[in-house]
Coordinates of C-alpha atoms and ligand atoms in Angstrom, one line a residue:
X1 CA 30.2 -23.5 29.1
X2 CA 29.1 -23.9 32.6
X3 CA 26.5 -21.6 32.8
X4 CA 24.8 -21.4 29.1
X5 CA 22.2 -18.3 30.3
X6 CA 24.6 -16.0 30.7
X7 CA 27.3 -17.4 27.4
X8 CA 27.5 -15.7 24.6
X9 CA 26.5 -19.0 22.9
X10 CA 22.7 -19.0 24.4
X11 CA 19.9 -18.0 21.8
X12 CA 17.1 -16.2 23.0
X13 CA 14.8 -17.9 20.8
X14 CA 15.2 -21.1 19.0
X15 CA 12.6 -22.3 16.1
X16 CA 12.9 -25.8 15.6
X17 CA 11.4 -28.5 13.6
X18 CA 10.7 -25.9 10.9
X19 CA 10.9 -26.2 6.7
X20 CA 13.2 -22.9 6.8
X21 CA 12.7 -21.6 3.4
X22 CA 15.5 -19.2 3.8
X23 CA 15.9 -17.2 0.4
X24 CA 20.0 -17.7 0.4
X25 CA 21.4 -19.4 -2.3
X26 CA 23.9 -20.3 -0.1
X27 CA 21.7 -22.9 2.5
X28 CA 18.2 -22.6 0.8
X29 CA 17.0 -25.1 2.7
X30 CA 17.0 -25.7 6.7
X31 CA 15.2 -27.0 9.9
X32 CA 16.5 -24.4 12.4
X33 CA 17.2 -21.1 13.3
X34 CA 19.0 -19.3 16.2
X35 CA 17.9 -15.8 17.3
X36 CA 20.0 -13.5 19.6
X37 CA 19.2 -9.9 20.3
X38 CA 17.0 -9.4 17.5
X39 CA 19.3 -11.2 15.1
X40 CA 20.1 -14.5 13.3
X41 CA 22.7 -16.2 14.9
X42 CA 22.6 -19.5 13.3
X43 CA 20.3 -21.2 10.3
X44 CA 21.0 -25.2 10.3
X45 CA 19.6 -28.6 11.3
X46 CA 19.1 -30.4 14.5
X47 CA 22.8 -28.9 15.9
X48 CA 21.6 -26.1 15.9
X49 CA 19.5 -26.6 19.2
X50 CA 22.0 -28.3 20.6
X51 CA 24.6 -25.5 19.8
X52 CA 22.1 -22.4 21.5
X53 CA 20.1 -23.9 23.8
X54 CA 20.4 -22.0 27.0
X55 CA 18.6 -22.0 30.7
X56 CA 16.8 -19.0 29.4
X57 CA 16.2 -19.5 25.6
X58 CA 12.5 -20.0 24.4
X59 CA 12.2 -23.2 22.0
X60 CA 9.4 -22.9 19.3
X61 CA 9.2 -25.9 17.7
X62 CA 6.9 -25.6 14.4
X63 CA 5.7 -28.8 13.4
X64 CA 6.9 -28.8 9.8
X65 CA 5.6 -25.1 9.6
X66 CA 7.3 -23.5 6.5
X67 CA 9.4 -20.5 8.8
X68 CA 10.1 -17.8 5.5
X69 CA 11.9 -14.1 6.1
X70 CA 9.1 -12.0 7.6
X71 CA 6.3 -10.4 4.7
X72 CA 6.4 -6.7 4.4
X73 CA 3.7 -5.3 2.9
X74 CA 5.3 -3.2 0.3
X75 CA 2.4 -0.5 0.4
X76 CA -0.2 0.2 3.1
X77 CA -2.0 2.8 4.6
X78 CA -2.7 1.5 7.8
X79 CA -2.6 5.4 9.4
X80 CA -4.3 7.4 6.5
X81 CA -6.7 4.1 6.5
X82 CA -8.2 5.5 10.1
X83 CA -10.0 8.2 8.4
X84 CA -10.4 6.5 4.6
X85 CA -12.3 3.7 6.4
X86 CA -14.2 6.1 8.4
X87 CA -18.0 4.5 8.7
X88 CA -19.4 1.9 6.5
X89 CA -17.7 -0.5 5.0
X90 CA -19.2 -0.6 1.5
X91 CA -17.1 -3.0 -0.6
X92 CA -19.6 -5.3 -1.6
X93 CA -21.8 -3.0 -2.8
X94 CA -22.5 -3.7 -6.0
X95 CA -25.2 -1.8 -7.4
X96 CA -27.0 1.5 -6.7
X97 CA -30.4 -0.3 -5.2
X98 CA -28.3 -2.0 -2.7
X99 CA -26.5 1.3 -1.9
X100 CA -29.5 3.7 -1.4
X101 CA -30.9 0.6 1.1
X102 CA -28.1 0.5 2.9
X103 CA -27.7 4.3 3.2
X104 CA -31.4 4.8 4.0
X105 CA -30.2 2.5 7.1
X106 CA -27.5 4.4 7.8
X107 CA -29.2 7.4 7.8
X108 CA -31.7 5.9 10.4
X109 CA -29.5 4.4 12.9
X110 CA -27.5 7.5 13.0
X111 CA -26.8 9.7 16.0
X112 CA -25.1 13.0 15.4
X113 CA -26.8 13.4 12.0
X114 CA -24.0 12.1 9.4
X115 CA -23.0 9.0 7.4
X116 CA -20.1 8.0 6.3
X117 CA -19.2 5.0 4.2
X118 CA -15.9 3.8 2.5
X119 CA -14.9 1.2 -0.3
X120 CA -17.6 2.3 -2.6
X121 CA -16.8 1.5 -6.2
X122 CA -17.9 3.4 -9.4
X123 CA -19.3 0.8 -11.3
X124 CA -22.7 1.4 -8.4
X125 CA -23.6 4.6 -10.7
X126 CA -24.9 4.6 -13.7
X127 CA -22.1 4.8 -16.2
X128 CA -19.4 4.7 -13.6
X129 CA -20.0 8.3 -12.1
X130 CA -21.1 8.9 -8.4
X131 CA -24.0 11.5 -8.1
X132 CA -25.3 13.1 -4.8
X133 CA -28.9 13.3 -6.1
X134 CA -29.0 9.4 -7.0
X135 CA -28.6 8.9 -3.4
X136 CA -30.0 12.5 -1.7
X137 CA -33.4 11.1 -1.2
X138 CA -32.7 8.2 1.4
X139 CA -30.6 10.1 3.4
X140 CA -33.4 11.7 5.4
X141 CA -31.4 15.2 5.6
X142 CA -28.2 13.4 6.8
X143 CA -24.8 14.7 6.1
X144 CA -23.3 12.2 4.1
X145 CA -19.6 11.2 2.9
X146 CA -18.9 8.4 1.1
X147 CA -15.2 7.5 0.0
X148 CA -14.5 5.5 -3.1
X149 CA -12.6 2.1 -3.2
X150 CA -9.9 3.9 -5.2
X151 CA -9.2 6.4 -2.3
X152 CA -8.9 9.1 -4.9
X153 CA -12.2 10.3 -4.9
X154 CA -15.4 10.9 -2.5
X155 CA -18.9 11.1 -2.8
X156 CA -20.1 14.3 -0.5
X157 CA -24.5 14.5 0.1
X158 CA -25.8 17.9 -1.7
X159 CA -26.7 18.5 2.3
X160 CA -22.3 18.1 3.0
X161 CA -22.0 20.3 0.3
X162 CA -24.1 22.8 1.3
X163 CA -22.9 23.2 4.9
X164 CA -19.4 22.9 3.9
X165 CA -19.7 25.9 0.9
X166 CA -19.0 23.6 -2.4
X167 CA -20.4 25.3 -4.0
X168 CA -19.0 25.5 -7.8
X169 CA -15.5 24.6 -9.5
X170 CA -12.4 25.2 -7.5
X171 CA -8.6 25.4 -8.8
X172 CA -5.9 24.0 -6.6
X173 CA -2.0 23.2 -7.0
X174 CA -3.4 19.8 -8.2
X175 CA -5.5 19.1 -10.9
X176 CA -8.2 17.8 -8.0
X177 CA -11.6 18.6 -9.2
X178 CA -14.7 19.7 -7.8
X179 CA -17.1 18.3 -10.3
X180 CA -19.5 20.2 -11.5
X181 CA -22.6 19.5 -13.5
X182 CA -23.8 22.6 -16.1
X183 CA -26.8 24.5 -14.6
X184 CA -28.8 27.0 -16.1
X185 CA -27.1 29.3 -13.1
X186 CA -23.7 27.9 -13.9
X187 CA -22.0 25.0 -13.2
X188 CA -23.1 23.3 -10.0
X189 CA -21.5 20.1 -7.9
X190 CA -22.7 16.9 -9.1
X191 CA -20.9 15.6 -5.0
X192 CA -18.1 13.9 -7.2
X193 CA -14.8 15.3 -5.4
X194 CA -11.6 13.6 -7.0
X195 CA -8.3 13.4 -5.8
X196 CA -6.8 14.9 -2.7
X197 CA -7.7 18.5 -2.8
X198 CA -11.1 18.3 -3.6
X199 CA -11.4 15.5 -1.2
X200 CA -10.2 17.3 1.4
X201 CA -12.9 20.1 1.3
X202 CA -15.5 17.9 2.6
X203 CA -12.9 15.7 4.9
X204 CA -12.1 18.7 7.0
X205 CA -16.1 18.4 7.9
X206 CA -16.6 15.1 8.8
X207 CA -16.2 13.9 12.6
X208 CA -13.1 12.7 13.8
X209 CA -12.4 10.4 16.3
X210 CA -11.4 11.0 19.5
X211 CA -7.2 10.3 20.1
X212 CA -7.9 7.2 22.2
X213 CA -10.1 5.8 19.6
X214 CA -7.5 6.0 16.7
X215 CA -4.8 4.9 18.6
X216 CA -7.6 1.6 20.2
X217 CA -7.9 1.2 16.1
X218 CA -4.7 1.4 14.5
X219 CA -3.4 -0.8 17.2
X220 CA -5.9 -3.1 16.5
X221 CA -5.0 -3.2 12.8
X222 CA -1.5 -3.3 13.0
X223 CA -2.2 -6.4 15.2
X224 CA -4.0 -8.0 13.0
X225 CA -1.3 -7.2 10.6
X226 CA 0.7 -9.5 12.1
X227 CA -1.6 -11.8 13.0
X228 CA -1.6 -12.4 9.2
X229 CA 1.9 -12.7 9.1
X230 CA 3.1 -9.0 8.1
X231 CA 6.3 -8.0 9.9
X232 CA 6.0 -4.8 8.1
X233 CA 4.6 -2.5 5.8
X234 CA 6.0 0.9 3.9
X235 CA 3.7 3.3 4.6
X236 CA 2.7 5.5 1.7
X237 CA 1.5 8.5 3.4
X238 CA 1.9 10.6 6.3
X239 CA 1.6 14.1 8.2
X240 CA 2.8 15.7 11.0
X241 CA -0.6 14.4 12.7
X242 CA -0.1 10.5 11.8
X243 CA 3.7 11.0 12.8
X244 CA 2.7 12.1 16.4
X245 CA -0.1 9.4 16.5
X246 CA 2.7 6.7 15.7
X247 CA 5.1 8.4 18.2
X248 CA 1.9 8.2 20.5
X249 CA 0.7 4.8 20.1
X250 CA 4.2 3.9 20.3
X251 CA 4.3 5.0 24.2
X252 CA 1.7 2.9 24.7
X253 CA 3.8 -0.2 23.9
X254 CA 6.1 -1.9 21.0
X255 CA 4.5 -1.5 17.5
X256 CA 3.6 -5.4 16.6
X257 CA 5.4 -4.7 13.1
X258 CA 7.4 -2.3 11.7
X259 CA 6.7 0.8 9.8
X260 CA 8.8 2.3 7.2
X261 CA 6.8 6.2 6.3
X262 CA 7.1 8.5 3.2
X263 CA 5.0 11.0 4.3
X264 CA 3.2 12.7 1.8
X265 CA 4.5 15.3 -0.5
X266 CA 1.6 17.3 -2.3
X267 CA 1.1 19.9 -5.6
X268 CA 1.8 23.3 -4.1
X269 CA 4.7 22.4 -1.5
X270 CA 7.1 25.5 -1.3
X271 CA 10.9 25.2 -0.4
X272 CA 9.6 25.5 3.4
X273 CA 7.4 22.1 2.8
X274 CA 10.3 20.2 1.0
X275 CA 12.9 21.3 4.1
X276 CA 9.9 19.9 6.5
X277 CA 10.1 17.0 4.6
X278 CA 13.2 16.3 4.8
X279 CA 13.9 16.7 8.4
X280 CA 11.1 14.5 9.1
X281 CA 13.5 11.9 7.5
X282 CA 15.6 11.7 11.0
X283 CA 12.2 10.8 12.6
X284 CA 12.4 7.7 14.4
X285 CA 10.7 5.5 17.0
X286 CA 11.7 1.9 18.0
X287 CA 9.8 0.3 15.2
X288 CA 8.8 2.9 13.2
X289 CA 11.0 5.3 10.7
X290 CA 10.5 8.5 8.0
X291 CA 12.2 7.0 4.9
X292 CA 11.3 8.5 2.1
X293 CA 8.7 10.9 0.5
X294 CA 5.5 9.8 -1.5
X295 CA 4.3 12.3 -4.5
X296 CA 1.7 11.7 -6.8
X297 CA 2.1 11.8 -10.3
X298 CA -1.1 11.4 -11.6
X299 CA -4.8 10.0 -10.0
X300 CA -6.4 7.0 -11.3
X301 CA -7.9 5.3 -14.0
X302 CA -11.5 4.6 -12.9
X303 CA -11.5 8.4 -12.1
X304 CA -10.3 9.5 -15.0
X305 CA -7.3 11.4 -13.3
X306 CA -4.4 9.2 -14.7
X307 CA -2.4 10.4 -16.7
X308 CA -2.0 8.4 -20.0
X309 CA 0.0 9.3 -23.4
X310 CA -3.5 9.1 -25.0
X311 CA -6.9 10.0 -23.6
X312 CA -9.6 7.1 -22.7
X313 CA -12.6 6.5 -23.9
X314 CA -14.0 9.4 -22.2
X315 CA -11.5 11.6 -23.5
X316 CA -10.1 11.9 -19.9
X317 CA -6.9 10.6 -18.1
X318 CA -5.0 13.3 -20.1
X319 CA -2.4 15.2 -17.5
X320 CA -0.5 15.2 -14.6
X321 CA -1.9 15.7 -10.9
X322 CA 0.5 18.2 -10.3
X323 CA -1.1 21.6 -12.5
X324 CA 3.1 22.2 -13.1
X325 CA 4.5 18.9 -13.6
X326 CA 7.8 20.7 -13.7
X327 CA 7.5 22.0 -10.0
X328 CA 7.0 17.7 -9.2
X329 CA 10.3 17.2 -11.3
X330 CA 12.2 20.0 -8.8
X331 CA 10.9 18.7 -6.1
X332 CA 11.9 15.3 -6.8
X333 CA 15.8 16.7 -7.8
X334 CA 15.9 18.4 -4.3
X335 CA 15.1 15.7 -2.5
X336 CA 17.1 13.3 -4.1
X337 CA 19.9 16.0 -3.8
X338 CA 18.9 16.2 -0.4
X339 CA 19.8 11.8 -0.2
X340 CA 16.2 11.6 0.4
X341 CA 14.1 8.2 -1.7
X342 CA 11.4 9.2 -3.3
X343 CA 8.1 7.2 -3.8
X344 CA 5.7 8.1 -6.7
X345 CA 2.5 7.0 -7.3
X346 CA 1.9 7.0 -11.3
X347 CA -0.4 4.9 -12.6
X348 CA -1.0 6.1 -16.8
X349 CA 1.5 5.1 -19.1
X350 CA 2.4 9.3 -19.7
X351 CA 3.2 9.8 -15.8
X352 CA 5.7 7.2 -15.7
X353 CA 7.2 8.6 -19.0
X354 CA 7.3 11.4 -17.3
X355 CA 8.7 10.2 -13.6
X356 CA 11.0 7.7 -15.6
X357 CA 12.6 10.9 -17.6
X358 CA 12.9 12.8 -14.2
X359 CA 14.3 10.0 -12.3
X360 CA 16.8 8.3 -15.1
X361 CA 19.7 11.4 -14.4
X362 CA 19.1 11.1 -10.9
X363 CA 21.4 7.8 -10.6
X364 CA 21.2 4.6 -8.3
X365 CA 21.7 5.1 -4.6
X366 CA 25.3 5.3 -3.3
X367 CA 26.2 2.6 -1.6
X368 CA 26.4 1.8 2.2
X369 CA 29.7 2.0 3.1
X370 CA 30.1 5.3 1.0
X371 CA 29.9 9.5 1.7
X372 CA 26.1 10.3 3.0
X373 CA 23.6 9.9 0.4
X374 CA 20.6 8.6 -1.1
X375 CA 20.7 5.0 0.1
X376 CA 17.7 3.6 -1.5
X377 CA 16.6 3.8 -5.2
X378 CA 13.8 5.9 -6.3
X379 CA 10.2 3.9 -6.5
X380 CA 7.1 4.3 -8.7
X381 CA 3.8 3.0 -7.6
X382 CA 1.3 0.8 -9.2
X383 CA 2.3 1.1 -13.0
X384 CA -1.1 -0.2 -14.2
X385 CA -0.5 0.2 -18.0
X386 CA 2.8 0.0 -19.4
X387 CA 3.9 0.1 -22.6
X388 CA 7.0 -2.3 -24.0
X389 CA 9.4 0.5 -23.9
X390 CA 8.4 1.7 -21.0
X391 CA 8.9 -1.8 -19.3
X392 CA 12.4 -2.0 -20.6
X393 CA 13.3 1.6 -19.4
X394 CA 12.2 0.6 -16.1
X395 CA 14.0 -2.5 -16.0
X396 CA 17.2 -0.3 -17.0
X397 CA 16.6 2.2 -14.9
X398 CA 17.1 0.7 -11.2
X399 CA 13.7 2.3 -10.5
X400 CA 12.1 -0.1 -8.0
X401 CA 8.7 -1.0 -9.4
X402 CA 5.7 -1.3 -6.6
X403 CA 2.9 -3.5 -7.7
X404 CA -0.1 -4.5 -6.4
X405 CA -1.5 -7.6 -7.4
X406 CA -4.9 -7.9 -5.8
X407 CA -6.0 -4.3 -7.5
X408 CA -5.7 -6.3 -11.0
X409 CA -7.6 -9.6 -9.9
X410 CA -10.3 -8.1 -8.1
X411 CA -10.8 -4.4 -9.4
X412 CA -11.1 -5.9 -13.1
X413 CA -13.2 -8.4 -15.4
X414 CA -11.3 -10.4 -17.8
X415 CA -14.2 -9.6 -20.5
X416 CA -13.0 -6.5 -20.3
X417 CA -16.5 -5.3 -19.1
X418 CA -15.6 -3.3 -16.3
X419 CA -15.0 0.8 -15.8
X420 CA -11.3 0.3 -16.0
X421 CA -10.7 -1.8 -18.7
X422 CA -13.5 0.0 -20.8
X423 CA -11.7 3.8 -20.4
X424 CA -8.3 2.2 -21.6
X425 CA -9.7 0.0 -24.0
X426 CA -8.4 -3.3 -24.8
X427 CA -5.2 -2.4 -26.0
X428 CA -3.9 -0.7 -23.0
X429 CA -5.9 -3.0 -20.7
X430 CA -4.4 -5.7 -22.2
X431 CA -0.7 -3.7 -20.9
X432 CA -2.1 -3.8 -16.9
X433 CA -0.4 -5.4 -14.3
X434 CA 3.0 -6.5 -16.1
X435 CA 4.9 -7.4 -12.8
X436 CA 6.3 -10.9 -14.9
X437 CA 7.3 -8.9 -17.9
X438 CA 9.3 -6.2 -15.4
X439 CA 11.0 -9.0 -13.6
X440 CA 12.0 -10.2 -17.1
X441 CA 13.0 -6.6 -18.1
X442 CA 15.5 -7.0 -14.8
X443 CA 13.3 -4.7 -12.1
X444 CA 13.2 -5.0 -8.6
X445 CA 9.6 -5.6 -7.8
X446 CA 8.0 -5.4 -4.7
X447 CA 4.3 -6.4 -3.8
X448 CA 1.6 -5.1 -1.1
X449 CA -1.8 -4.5 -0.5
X450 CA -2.8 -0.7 -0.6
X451 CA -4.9 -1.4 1.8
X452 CA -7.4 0.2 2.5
X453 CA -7.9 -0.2 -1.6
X454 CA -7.6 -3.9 -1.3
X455 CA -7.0 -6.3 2.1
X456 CA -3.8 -6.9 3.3
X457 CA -3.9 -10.6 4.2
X458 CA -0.5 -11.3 2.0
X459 CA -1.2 -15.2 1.1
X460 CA -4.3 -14.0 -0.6
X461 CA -1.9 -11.5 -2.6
X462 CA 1.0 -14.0 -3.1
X463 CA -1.7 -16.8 -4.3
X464 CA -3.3 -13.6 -6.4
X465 CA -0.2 -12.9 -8.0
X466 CA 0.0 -16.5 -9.3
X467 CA -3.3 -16.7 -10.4
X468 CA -4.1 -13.3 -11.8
X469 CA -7.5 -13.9 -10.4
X470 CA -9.0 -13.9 -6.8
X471 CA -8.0 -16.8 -5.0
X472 CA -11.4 -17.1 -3.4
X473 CA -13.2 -17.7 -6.5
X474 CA -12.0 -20.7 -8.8
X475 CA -14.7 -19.9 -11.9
X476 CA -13.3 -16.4 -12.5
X477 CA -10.8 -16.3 -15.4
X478 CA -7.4 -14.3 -15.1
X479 CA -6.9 -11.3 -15.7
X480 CA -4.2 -11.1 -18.2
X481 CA -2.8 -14.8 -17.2
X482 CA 1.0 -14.1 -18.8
X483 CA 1.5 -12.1 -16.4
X484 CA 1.2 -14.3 -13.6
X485 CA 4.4 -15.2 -11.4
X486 CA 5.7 -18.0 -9.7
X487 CA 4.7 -18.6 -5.9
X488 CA 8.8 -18.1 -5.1
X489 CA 8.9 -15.1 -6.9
X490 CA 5.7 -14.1 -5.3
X491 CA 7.6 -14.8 -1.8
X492 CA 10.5 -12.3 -3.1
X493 CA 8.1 -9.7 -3.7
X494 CA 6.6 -9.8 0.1
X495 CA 10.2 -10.1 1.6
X496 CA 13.5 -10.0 -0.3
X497 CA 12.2 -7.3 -2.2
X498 CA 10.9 -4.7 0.2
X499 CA 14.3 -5.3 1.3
X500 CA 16.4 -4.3 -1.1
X501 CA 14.0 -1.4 -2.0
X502 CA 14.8 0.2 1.2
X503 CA 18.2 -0.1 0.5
X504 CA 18.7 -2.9 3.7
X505 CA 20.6 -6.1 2.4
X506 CA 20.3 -7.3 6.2
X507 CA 16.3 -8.3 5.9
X508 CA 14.3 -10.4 3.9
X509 CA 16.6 -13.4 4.3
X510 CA 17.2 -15.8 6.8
X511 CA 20.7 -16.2 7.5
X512 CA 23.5 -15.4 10.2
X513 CA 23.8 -11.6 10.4
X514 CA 19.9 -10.8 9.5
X515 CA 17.0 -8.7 11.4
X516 CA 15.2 -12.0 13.4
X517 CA 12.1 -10.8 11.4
X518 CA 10.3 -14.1 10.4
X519 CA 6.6 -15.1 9.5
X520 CA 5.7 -19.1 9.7
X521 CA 3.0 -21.0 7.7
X522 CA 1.3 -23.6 7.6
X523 CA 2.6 -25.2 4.2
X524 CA 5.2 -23.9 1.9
X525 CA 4.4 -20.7 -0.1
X526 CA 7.5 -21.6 -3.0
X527 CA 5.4 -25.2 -3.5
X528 CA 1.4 -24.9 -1.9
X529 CA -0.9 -24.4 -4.5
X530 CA -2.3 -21.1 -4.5
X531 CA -5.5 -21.5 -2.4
X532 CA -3.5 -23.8 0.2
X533 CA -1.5 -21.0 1.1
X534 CA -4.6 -18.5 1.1
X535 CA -5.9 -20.8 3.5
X536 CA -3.2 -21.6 5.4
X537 CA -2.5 -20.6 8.9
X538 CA -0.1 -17.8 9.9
X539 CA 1.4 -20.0 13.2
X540 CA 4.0 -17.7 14.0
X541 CA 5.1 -13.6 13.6
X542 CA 8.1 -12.8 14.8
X543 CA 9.5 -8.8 15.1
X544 CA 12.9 -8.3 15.7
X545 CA 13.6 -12.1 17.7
X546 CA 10.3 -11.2 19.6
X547 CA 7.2 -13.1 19.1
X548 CA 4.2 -10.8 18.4
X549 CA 1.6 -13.6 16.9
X550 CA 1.8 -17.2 17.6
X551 CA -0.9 -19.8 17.4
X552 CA -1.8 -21.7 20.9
Ligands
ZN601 ZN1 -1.7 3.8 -2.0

């Protein structure tokens, strides 16, 4: 022991003084930890110092911090957000007065002749449905493109239209739609584009920014990211354009969390696409990783693209995304058979029927120390309705359930008043968000953001999730209260959970053997009430034994 720096014994970082919530049964409960090359080396008391103290080791102490295993976000789009948060940011617009002001701004401080907004939500328009010509007028001849909160839809200016030839119904792969109103000269484009396809028409359009912008932005996100405590997030989309950006901004430096990628897999993809796909899957950097593919099933609700086992109140919501739901269900069996996760967003209670009866034969994932093969279970996105049988088959299933708790406290009204609940009606609105009854039912559930849909600052989630309301607002009532988890299980789902889901038993935890990935707060998350933690700080991120976030 005469020379501790260069012993095997020496930690390179030592947190001390902490309130180690550690999520092992084993030593729940500590007030030290011992990092070495990116890994736990010991979890204790006071000997711990004493054991890895070295000439060279860096001692955090914490001052009673709560040190938890890092958050992951569970599912972001901090890549795809670049261009979905193109412009101005429109999320508390809240009716169509304020939105043709702001727009008539837009359109006057503009200098190359478009505006672009994002975050927009239905409920602006009359009856829930965006129109070009309710906003036309104010744009003084601007292009404009406006993308809604859900992501799934866009709002293109009759000028957009225009110079990008919409200029009547479309039909894709996908179900997308270019929405048309009935004109005396046939049906003409009301500017509503939903879902991908559609979207995309007017997309390919817009300005882009400039390589060295993205990569200033997305680095500035993904710092912030941790800033707020996020030592990762799984990614739910991707290309062969936001791989290279990653593998570019990448070069410029160490990613400040880590990024686990399904790229997108859309209606249409031929055998070629699905081989792409899966050799993207060995597509690495230091801290980022393909792992999986993302399909959609079905759109949304408040767009009337979900698809549900009964039609809403518009008589929409009635069908998959995919025009051949049968060419999603061979896609899925090739890359399954092919060891590749898949990830699919289905919303309506009749695309996870139908996901659930593709995905039941399919199996669990083989385990680690067996022949090559899928390592991590199947996932389904966002689940907003669910029926009791449904729940259960889930539960049974193995089928990692991916919930997002902020989309049910802020995106609707407990009165029921709002474009989501009224298209379900209050039956199947009163099925949203059942992330306590699939824990009961035995799922693994995970939580995150969406973000852009909804932030990604994780103790507003966690303290959401508990509250079934927005933390930041104490008079609004819950939003289907018996739903509402516990503020430990609502750690679980930021860490323990994203874990498992990606098949890696060495994360998520703190203990001797796990990835040094570790967020601390200022109280505890398991005990704080729910707008203490919201309002807590995030003192320290740490990435793999580095720290990337630390308060002075
Ligand atoms: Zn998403």
């Amino acid at each position: 022991m005469s020379s501790p720096s260069s012993s095997s014994s020496a930690a390179d970082l030592l947190l001390v003084d902490a309130d180690v919530v550690t999520l092992d049964p084993a030593l729940p409960r500590a007030s030290a930890v011992a990092v070495a090359r990116g890994v736990v080396v010991d979890v204790g008391g006071d000997e711990v110092a004493e054991r890895w103290r070295g000439a060279r080791t860096e001692v955090l102490p914490l001052g009673g911090a709560a040190l938890t295993p890092g958050w992951v976000d569970g599912h972001s789009h901090p890549v795809g957000s670049l261009a979905m948060s193109a412009g101005a940011d429109l999320t508390g617009v809240r009716t169509l007065a304020e939105l043709r002001g702001r727009l008539a701004r837009l359109a006057r401080e503009s200098t190359d002749g478009w505006v672009q907004g994002w975050g927009l939500v239905p409920d602006v328009f009359p009856g829930g449905v965006p129109r070009a010509d309710l906003v036309d007028d104010v744009l003084g001849g601007a292009l404009c493109l406006l993308r809604m909160a859900d992501a799934h839809s866009s709002l293109a200016s009759t000028s957009l239209l225009r110079a990008a030839g919409i200029d009547g119904p479309r039909r894709f792969a996908s179900t997308a739609e270019v929405v048309c109103d009935d004109a005396p000269g046939g049906p003409r484009p009301t500017g509503f584009l939903l879902e991908w396809d559609a979207m995309a028409l007017a997309d390919r359009h817009a300005p882009s920014a400039p390589d060295a912008e993205l990569r200033t932005r997305l680095r500035s996100l993904l710092d912030d990211m941790a800033v707020q405590g996020l030592v990762g997030a799984h990614v739910m989309d991707g290309d062969a354009a936001s791989l290279d950006l990653l593998d570019r901004l990448e070069g410029d430096g160490d990613l400040p969390l880590r990024l686990r990628v399904a790229p997108f897999c859309m209606p249409g993809v031929d055998d070629d696409g699905v081989a792409e796909l899966v050799a993207w899957q060995e597509r690495t950097g230091r801290r980022w990783r393909v792992a999986g593919v993302k399909l959609m099933i079905d759109g949304t609700v408040d767009g009337g693209t979900a698809w549900l086992d009964h039609p809403d109140a518009n008589g929409e919501s009635t069908g998959s995304y995919w025009r051949d739901p049968q060419a999603y269900a061979r896609v899925v069996r090739a890359l399954d058979a092919a060891g590749v996760p898949t990830v699919t967003h289905a919303i309506g209670d009749g695309g996870v029927r139908f996901v659930l009866d593709v995905l039941e034969p399919l199996g669990p994932p083989a385990p680690l120390d067996g022949p090559p093969g899928r390592r991590a279970a199947h996932r389904l996105e966002h689940l907003e309705t669910l029926p009791d049988d449904l729940v259960t088959r889930i539960g049974r299933s193995g089928v990692t359930a991916s919930m997002q708790p902020t989309h049910c406290s802020h995106f609707v009204a407990a009165d029921g008043s709002d474009n989501w609940s009224v298209r379900l009606g209050p039956e199947r609105a009163g099925r949203g968000w059942r992330i306590r009854d699939l824990l009961g039912a035995g799922a693994l559930v995970v939580l995150g953001s969406d973000w852009p849909v909804a932030h990604y600052d994780a103790r507003a989630i966690m303290a959401a999730a508990q509250l079934r309301r927005p933390v930041e607002d104490d008079d609004a009532p819950p939003v289907g209260p018996d739903q509402a988890i516990s503020a430990a299980t609502a750690l679980t789902g930021y860490t323990r959970a994203p874990a498992l889901a990606a098949g890696d038993a060495a994360r998520g935890v703190v203990r001797v053997g796990a990835a040094a990935d570790l967020t601390a707060v200022g109280v505890d998350p398991t005990s704080a009430p729910p707008a203490d933690l919201a309002a807590a700080p995030v003192v320290l991120t740490v990435v793999g034994g580095t720290p990337v976030h630390r308060t002075a």
